[in-house]
Tab-separated table of C-alpha atoms in Angstrom:
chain	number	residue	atom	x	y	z
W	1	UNK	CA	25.830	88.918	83.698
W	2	UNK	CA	25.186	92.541	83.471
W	3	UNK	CA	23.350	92.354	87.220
W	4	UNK	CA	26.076	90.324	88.591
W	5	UNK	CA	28.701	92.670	87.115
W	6	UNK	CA	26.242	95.554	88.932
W	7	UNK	CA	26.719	93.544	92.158
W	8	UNK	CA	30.316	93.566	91.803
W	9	UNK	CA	30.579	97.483	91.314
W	10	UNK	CA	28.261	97.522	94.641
W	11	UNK	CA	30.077	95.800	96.571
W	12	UNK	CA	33.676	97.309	95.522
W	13	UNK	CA	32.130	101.061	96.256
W	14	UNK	CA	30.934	100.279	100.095
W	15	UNK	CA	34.660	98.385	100.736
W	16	UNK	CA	35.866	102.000	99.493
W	17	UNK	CA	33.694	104.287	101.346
W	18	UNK	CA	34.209	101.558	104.574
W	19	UNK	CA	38.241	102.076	104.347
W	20	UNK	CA	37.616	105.781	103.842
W	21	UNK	CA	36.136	106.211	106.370
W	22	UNK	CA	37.943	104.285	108.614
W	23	UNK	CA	41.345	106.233	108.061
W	24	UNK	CA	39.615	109.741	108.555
W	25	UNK	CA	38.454	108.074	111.664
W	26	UNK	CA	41.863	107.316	112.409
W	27	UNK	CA	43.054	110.446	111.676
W	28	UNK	CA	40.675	112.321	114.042
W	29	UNK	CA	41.253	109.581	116.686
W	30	UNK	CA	43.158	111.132	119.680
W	31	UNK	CA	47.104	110.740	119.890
W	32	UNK	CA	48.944	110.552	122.905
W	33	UNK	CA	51.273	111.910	125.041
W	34	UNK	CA	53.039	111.366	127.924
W	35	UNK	CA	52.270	113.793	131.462
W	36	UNK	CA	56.038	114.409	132.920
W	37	UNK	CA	54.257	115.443	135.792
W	38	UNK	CA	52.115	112.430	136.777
W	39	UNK	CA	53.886	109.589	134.570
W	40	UNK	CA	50.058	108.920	132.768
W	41	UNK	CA	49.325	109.237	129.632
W	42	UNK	CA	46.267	111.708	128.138
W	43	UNK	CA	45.020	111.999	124.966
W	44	UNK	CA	43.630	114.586	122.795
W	45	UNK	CA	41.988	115.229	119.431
W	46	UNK	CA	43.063	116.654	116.501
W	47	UNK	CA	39.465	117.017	115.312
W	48	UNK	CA	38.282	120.205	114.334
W	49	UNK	CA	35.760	121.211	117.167
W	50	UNK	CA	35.059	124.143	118.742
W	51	UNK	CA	38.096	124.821	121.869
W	52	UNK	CA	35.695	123.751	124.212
W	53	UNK	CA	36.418	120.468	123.055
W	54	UNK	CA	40.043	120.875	123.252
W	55	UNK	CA	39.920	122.293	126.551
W	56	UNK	CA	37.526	119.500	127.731
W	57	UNK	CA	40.097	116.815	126.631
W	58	UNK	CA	43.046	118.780	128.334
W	59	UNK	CA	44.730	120.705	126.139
W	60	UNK	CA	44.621	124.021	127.526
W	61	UNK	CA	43.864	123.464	130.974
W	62	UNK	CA	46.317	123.952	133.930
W	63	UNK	CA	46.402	120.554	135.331
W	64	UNK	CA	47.549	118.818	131.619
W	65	UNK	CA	51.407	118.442	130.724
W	66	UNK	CA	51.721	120.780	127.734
W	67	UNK	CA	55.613	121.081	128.076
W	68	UNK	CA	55.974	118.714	124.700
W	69	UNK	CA	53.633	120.336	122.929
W	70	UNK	CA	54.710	123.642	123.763
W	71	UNK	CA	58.411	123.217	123.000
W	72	UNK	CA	57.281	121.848	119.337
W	73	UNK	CA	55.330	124.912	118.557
W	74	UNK	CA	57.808	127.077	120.359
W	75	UNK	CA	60.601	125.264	118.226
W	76	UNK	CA	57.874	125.843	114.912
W	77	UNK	CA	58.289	129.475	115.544
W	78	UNK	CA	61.844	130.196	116.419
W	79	UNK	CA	61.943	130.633	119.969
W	80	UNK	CA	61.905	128.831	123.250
W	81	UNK	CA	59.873	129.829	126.018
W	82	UNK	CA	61.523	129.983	129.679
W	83	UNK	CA	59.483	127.470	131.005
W	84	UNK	CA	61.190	124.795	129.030
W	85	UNK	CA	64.648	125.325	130.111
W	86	UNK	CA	65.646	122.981	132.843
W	87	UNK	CA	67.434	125.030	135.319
W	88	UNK	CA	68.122	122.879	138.103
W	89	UNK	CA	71.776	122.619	137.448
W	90	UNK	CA	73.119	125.445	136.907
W	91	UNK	CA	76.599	126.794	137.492
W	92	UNK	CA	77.798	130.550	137.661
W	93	UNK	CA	81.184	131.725	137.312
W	94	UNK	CA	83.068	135.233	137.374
W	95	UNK	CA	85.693	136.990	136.422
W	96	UNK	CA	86.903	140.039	137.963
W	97	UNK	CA	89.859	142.574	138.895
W	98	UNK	CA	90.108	144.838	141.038
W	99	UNK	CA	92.658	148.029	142.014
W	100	UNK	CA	92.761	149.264	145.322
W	101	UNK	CA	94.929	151.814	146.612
W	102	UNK	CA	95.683	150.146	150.077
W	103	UNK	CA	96.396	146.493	149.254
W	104	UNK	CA	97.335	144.903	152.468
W	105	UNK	CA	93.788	146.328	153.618
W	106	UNK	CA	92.114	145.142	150.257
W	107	UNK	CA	93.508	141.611	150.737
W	108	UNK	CA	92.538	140.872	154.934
W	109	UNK	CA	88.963	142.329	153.356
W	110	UNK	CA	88.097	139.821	150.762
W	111	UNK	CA	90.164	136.932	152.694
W	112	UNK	CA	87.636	137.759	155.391
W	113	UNK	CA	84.398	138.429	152.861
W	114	UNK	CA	85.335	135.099	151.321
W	115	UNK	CA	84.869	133.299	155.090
W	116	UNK	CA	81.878	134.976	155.791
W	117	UNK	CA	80.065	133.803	153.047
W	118	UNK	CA	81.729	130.229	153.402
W	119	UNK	CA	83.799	129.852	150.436
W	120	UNK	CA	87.236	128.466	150.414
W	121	UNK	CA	90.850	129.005	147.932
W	122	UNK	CA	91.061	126.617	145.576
W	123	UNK	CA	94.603	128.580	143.955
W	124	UNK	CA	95.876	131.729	144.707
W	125	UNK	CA	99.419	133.520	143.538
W	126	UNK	CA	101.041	136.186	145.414
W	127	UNK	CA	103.244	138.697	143.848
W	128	UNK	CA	105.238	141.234	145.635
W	129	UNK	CA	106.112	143.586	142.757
W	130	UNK	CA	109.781	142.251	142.386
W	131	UNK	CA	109.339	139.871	139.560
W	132	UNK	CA	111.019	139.508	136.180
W	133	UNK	CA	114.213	138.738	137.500
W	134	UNK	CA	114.962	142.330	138.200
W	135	UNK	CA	115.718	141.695	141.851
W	136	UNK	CA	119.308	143.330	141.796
W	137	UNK	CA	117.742	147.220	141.506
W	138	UNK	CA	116.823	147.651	145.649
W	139	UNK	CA	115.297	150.674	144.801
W	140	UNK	CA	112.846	149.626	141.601
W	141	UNK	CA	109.292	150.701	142.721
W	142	UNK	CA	107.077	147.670	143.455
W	143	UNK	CA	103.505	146.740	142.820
W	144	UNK	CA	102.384	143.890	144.587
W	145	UNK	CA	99.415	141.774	142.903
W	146	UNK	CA	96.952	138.960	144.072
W	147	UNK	CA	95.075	136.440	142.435
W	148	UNK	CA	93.107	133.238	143.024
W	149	UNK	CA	90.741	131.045	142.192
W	150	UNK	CA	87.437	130.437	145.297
W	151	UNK	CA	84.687	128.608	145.651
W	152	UNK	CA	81.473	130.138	146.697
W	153	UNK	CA	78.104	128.756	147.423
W	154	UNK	CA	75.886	129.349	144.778
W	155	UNK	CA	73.377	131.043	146.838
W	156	UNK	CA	76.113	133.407	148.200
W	157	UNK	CA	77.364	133.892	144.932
W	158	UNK	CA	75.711	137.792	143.671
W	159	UNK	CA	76.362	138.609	147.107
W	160	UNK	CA	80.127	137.876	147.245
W	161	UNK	CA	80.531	138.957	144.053
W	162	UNK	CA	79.193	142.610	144.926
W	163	UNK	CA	80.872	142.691	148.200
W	164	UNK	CA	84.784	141.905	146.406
W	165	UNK	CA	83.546	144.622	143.675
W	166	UNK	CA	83.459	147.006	146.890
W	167	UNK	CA	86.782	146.532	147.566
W	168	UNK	CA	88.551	148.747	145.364
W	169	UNK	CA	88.058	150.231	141.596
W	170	UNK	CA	86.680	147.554	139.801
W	171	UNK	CA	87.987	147.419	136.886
W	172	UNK	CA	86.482	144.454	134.766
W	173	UNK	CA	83.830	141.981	135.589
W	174	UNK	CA	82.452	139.096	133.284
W	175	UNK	CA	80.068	136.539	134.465
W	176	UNK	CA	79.012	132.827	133.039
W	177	UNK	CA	76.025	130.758	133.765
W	178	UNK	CA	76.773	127.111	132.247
W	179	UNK	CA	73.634	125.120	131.819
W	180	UNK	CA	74.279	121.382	133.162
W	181	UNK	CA	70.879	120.135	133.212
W	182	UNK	CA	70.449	118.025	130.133
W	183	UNK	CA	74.446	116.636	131.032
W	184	UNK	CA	73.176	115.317	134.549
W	185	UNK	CA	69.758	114.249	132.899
W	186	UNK	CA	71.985	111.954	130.300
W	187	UNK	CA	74.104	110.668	132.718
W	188	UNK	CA	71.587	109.557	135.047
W	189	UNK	CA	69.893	107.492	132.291
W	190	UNK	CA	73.042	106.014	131.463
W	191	UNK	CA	73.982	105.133	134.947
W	192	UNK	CA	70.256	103.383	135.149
W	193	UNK	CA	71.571	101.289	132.004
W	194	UNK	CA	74.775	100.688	132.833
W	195	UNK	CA	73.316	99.602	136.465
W	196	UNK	CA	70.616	97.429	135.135
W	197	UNK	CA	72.879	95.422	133.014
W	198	UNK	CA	75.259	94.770	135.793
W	199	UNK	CA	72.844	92.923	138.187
W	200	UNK	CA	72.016	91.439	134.707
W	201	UNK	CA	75.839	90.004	134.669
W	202	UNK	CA	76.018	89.322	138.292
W	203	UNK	CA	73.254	86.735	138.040
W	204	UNK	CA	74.738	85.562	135.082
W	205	UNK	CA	77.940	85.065	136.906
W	206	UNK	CA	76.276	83.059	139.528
W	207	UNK	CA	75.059	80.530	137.511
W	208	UNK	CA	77.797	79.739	135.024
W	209	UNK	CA	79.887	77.043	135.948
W	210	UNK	CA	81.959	76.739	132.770
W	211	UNK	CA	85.360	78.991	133.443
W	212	UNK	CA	85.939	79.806	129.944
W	213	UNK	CA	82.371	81.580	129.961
W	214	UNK	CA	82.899	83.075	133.635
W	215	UNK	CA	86.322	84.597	132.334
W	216	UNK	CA	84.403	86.561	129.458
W	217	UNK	CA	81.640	87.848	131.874
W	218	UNK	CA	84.088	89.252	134.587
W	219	UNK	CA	85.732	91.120	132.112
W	220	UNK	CA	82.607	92.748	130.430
W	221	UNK	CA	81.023	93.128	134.478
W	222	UNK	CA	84.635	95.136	135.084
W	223	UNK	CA	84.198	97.659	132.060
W	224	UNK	CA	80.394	97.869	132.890
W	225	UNK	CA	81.801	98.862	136.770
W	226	UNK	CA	84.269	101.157	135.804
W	227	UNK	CA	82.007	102.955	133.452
W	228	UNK	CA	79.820	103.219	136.446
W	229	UNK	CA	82.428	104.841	138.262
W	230	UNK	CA	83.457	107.342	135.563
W	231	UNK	CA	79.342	108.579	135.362
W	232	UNK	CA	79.153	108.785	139.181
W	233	UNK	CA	82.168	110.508	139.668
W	234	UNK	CA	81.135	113.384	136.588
W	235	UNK	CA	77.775	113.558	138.351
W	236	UNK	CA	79.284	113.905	141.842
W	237	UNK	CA	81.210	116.653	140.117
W	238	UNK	CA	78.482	118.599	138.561
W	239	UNK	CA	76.857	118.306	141.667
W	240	UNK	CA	79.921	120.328	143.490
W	241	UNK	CA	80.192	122.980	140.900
W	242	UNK	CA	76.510	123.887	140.880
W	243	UNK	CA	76.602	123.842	144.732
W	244	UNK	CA	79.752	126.035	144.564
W	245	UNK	CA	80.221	128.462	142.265
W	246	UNK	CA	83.979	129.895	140.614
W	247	UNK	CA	85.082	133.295	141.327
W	248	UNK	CA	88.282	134.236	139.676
W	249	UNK	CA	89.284	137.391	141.274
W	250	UNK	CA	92.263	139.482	140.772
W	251	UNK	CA	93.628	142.294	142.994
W	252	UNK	CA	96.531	145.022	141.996
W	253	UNK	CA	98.051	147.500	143.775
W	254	UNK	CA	98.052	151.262	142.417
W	255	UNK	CA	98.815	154.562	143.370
W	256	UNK	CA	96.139	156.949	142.225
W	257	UNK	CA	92.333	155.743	139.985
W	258	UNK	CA	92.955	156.552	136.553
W	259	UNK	CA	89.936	156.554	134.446
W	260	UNK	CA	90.891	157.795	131.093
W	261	UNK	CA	94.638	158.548	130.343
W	262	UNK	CA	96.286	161.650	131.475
W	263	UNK	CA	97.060	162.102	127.485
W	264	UNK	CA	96.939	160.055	124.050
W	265	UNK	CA	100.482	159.149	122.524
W	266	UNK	CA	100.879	160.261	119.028
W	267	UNK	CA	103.125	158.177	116.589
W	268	UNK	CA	106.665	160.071	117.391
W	269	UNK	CA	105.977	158.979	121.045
W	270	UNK	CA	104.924	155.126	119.977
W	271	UNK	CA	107.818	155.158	118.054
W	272	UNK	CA	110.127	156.487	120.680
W	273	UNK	CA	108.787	154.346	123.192
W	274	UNK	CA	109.342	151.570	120.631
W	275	UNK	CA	113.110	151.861	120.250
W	276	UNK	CA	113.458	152.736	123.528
W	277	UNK	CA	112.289	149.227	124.765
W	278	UNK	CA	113.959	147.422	122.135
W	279	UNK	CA	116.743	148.742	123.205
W	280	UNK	CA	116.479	148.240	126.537
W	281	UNK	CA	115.016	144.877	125.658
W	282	UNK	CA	118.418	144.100	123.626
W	283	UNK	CA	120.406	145.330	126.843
W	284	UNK	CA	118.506	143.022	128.924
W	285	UNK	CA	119.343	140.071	126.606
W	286	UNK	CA	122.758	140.941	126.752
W	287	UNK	CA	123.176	141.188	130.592
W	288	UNK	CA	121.054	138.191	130.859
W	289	UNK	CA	123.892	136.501	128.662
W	290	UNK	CA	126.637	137.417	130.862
W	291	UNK	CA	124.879	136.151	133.692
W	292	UNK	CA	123.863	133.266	132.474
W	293	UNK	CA	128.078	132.903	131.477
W	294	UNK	CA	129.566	133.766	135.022
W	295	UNK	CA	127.068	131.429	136.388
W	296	UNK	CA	127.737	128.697	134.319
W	297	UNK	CA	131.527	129.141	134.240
W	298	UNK	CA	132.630	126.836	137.410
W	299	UNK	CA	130.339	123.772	135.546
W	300	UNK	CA	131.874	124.891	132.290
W	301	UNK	CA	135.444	124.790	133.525
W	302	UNK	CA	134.559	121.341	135.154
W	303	UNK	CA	133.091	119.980	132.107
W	304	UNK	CA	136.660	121.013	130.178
W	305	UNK	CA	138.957	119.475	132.546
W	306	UNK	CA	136.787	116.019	132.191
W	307	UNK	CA	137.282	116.625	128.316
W	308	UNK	CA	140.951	117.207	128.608
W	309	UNK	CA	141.260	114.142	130.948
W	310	UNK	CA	139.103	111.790	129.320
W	311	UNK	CA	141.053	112.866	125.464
W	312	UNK	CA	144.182	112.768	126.993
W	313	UNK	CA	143.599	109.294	128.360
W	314	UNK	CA	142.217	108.034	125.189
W	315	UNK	CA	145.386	109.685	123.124
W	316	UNK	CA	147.951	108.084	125.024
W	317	UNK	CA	146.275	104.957	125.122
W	318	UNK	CA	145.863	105.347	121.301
W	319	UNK	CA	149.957	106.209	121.046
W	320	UNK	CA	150.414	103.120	123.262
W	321	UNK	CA	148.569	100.657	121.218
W	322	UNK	CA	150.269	102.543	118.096
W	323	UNK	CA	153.944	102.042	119.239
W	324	UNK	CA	153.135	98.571	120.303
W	325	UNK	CA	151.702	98.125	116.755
W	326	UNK	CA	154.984	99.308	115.050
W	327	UNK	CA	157.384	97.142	117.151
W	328	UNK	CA	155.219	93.971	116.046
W	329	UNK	CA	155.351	95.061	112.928
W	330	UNK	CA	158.904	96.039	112.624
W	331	UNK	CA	159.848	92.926	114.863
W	332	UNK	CA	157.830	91.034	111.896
W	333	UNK	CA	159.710	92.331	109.265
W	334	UNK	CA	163.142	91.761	111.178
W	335	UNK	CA	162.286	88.092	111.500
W	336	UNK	CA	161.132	87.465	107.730
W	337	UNK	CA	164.739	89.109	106.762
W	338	UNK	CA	166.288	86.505	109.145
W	339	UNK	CA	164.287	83.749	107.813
W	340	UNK	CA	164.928	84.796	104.046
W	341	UNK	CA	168.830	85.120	105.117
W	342	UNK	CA	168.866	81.730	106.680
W	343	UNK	CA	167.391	80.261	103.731
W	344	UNK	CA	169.820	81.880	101.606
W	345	UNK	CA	172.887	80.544	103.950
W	346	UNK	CA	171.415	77.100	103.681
W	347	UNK	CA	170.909	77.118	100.019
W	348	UNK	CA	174.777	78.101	99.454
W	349	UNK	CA	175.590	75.480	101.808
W	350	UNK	CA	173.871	72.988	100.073
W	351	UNK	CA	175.287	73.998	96.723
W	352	UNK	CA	178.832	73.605	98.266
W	353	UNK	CA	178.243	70.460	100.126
W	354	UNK	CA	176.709	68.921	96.985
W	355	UNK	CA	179.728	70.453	94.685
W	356	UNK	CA	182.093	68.583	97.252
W	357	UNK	CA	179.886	65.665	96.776
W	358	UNK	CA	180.194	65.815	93.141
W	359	UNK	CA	184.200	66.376	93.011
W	360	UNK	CA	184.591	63.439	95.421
W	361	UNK	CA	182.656	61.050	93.537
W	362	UNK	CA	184.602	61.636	90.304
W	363	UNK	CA	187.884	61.909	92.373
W	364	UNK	CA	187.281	58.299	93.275
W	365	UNK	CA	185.932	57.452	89.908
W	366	UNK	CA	189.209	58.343	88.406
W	367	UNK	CA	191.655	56.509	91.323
W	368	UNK	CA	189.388	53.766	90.678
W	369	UNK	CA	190.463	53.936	86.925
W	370	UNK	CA	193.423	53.740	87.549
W	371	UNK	CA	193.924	50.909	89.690
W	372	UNK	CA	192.080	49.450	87.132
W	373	UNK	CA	194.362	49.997	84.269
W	374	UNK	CA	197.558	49.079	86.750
W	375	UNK	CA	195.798	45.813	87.437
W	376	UNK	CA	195.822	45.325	83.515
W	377	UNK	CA	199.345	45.576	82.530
């Protein structure tokens, strides 16, 4: 017993040393990972050799894909190297305004800049200073203004940029680089899905022969289709805005280049200035008012006389259908009092009549008496 029990203790120790050892050969096996470059897989160890050994297996050599592993360790440590941003889609946009002293000049200049370099207008707004509805003073001072939104190609896009900055004082200029990479990656997977499955439903389609089936199948192929449609045409966009880049450029008309104010208003002044354009805010309101009164007077008058027509109309209709009310009502009442009066005449005349009745009968009962008693003696 006690050498079989031995055995036992034998053979449970080499099944544990056997399964330890198999999972730290697991562990220093080599793991995988997929070459964006080539579309292969290579492997590596996680053993712990000397570097030659990871450099044999491909680690740090030139030729392996280390773009995974580099944007873990770069992700470990809190920052991303530049190799790992995708920049193939990229799209730029600016802002900028612009004074200029001569603005007829300023505007033939960047109308012609922006053909050079091939762009086009997608919007533009032309102002000639005379705004604000204050077009009744012929001798207000005017300050024309320009802007619009163009399209530039993106590889003319720092140099247009530079060459509308040259056109006058530039004032303000802010710039925006929108990363569309990983948006254009995503969609194109999605169109690949969305693609697959619909030769997936077209085949299906051609050999169903059951309507009730077909009918179900058309209808997912359609929102498969139009889905299709929707990625395509966002892709088709992305594709124009990276090849063209936005330029939103605005240019105003001045008289002299002021860098820094001529002086700084202290409160009394900001307070002046305050009440002076409420009030001339309040006077504006008011004029505005009258305006808007003489203007709409001739509709206003209009509108009345429709009023006084349309309640006139309705009054004497009203006084119509009153009056006609009262004489059915009074010609009512005149032919109950008839009624009641004929009733009366006919009851009295039946009272009589039947009093005559009465008399007669005992006027003949009597003479019939008599004749009676004569008879007798």
């Amino acid at each position: 017993m006690k050498k079989l029990s031995r055995f036992r203790l034998l053979v449970t120790a080499a099944i544990s040393v056997l399964m330890l050892a198999g999972c730290s050969a697991s562990s220093d096996s080599a793991y995988f990972s997929v070459n964006s470059n080539e579309g292969k897989y290579t492997s590596g160890a996680f053993s712990s050799d000397s570097p030659e050994s990871y450099e044999s297996d491909g680690y740090y050599s030139d030729e392996a894909d280390t773009g995974d592993y580099a944007a873990k360790n770069d992700e470990e440590s809190g920052s991303l190297s530049a190799d790992a941003i995708q920049k193939e889609m990229l799209v730029y946009s600016c802002n900028m305004v612009v004074d200029t002293l001569d603005f007829d000049m300023s505007l033939n200049s960047f109308k012609n800049t922006l053909e050079m370099y091939g762009g086009f207008i997608e919007k533009e707004n032309f102002n000639d200073g005379g705004g604000n509805g204050r077009w009744y003073y012929e001798d207000e001072e005017k300050w024309k203004g320009y802007s619009a939104t163009v399209r530039i190609p993106s590889k003319n896009y720092d140099a247009f940029c530079n060459s509308a900055g040259d056109l006058g004082d530039l004032r303000s200029k802010t710039s925006n680089v929108e990363n569309l990479s990983q948006e254009y990656s995503d969609l194109s997977t999605t169109l690949e899905i969305y693609e697959a499955k619909e030769q997936r439903y077209i085949s299906l389609l051609a050999d169903i022969t059951e309507d009730e089936y077909a009918v179900e199948i058309e209808r997912e192929l359609t929102d498969i289709q139009i889905k299709i449609a929707n990625i395509k045409t966002r892709m088709n966009q992305i594709s124009t805005d990276v090849a063209y880049s936005y330029v939103y450029f605005t240019l105003n008309e001045v008289k002299e280049y002021v860098s820094v104010p001529a002086k700084t208003d202290t409160f009394l002044d900001r307070l002046g200035n305050t009440l002076s354009n409420a009030g001339s805010g309040f006077l504006v309101f008011l004029e505005g008012l009258l305006f808007f009164l003489i203007y709409t007077v001739p509709y206003l008058l209009l509108i009345g006389i429709v009023v006084f027509v349309v309640v006139s109309t309705v009054k004497k209709r009203r006084a119509k259908k009153l009056a006609k009310m009262q004489a059915q009502r009074e010609q009512h009442e005149k032919q109950v009092m008839e009624n009641a009066k004929n009733q009366a005449t006919n009851a009295v005349s039946s009272a009589s009549s039947h009093a005559e009745q009465k008399s007669s009968d005992t006027e003949n009962k009597d003479s019939s008496g008599d004749s009676s008693s004569d008879n007798k003696s």
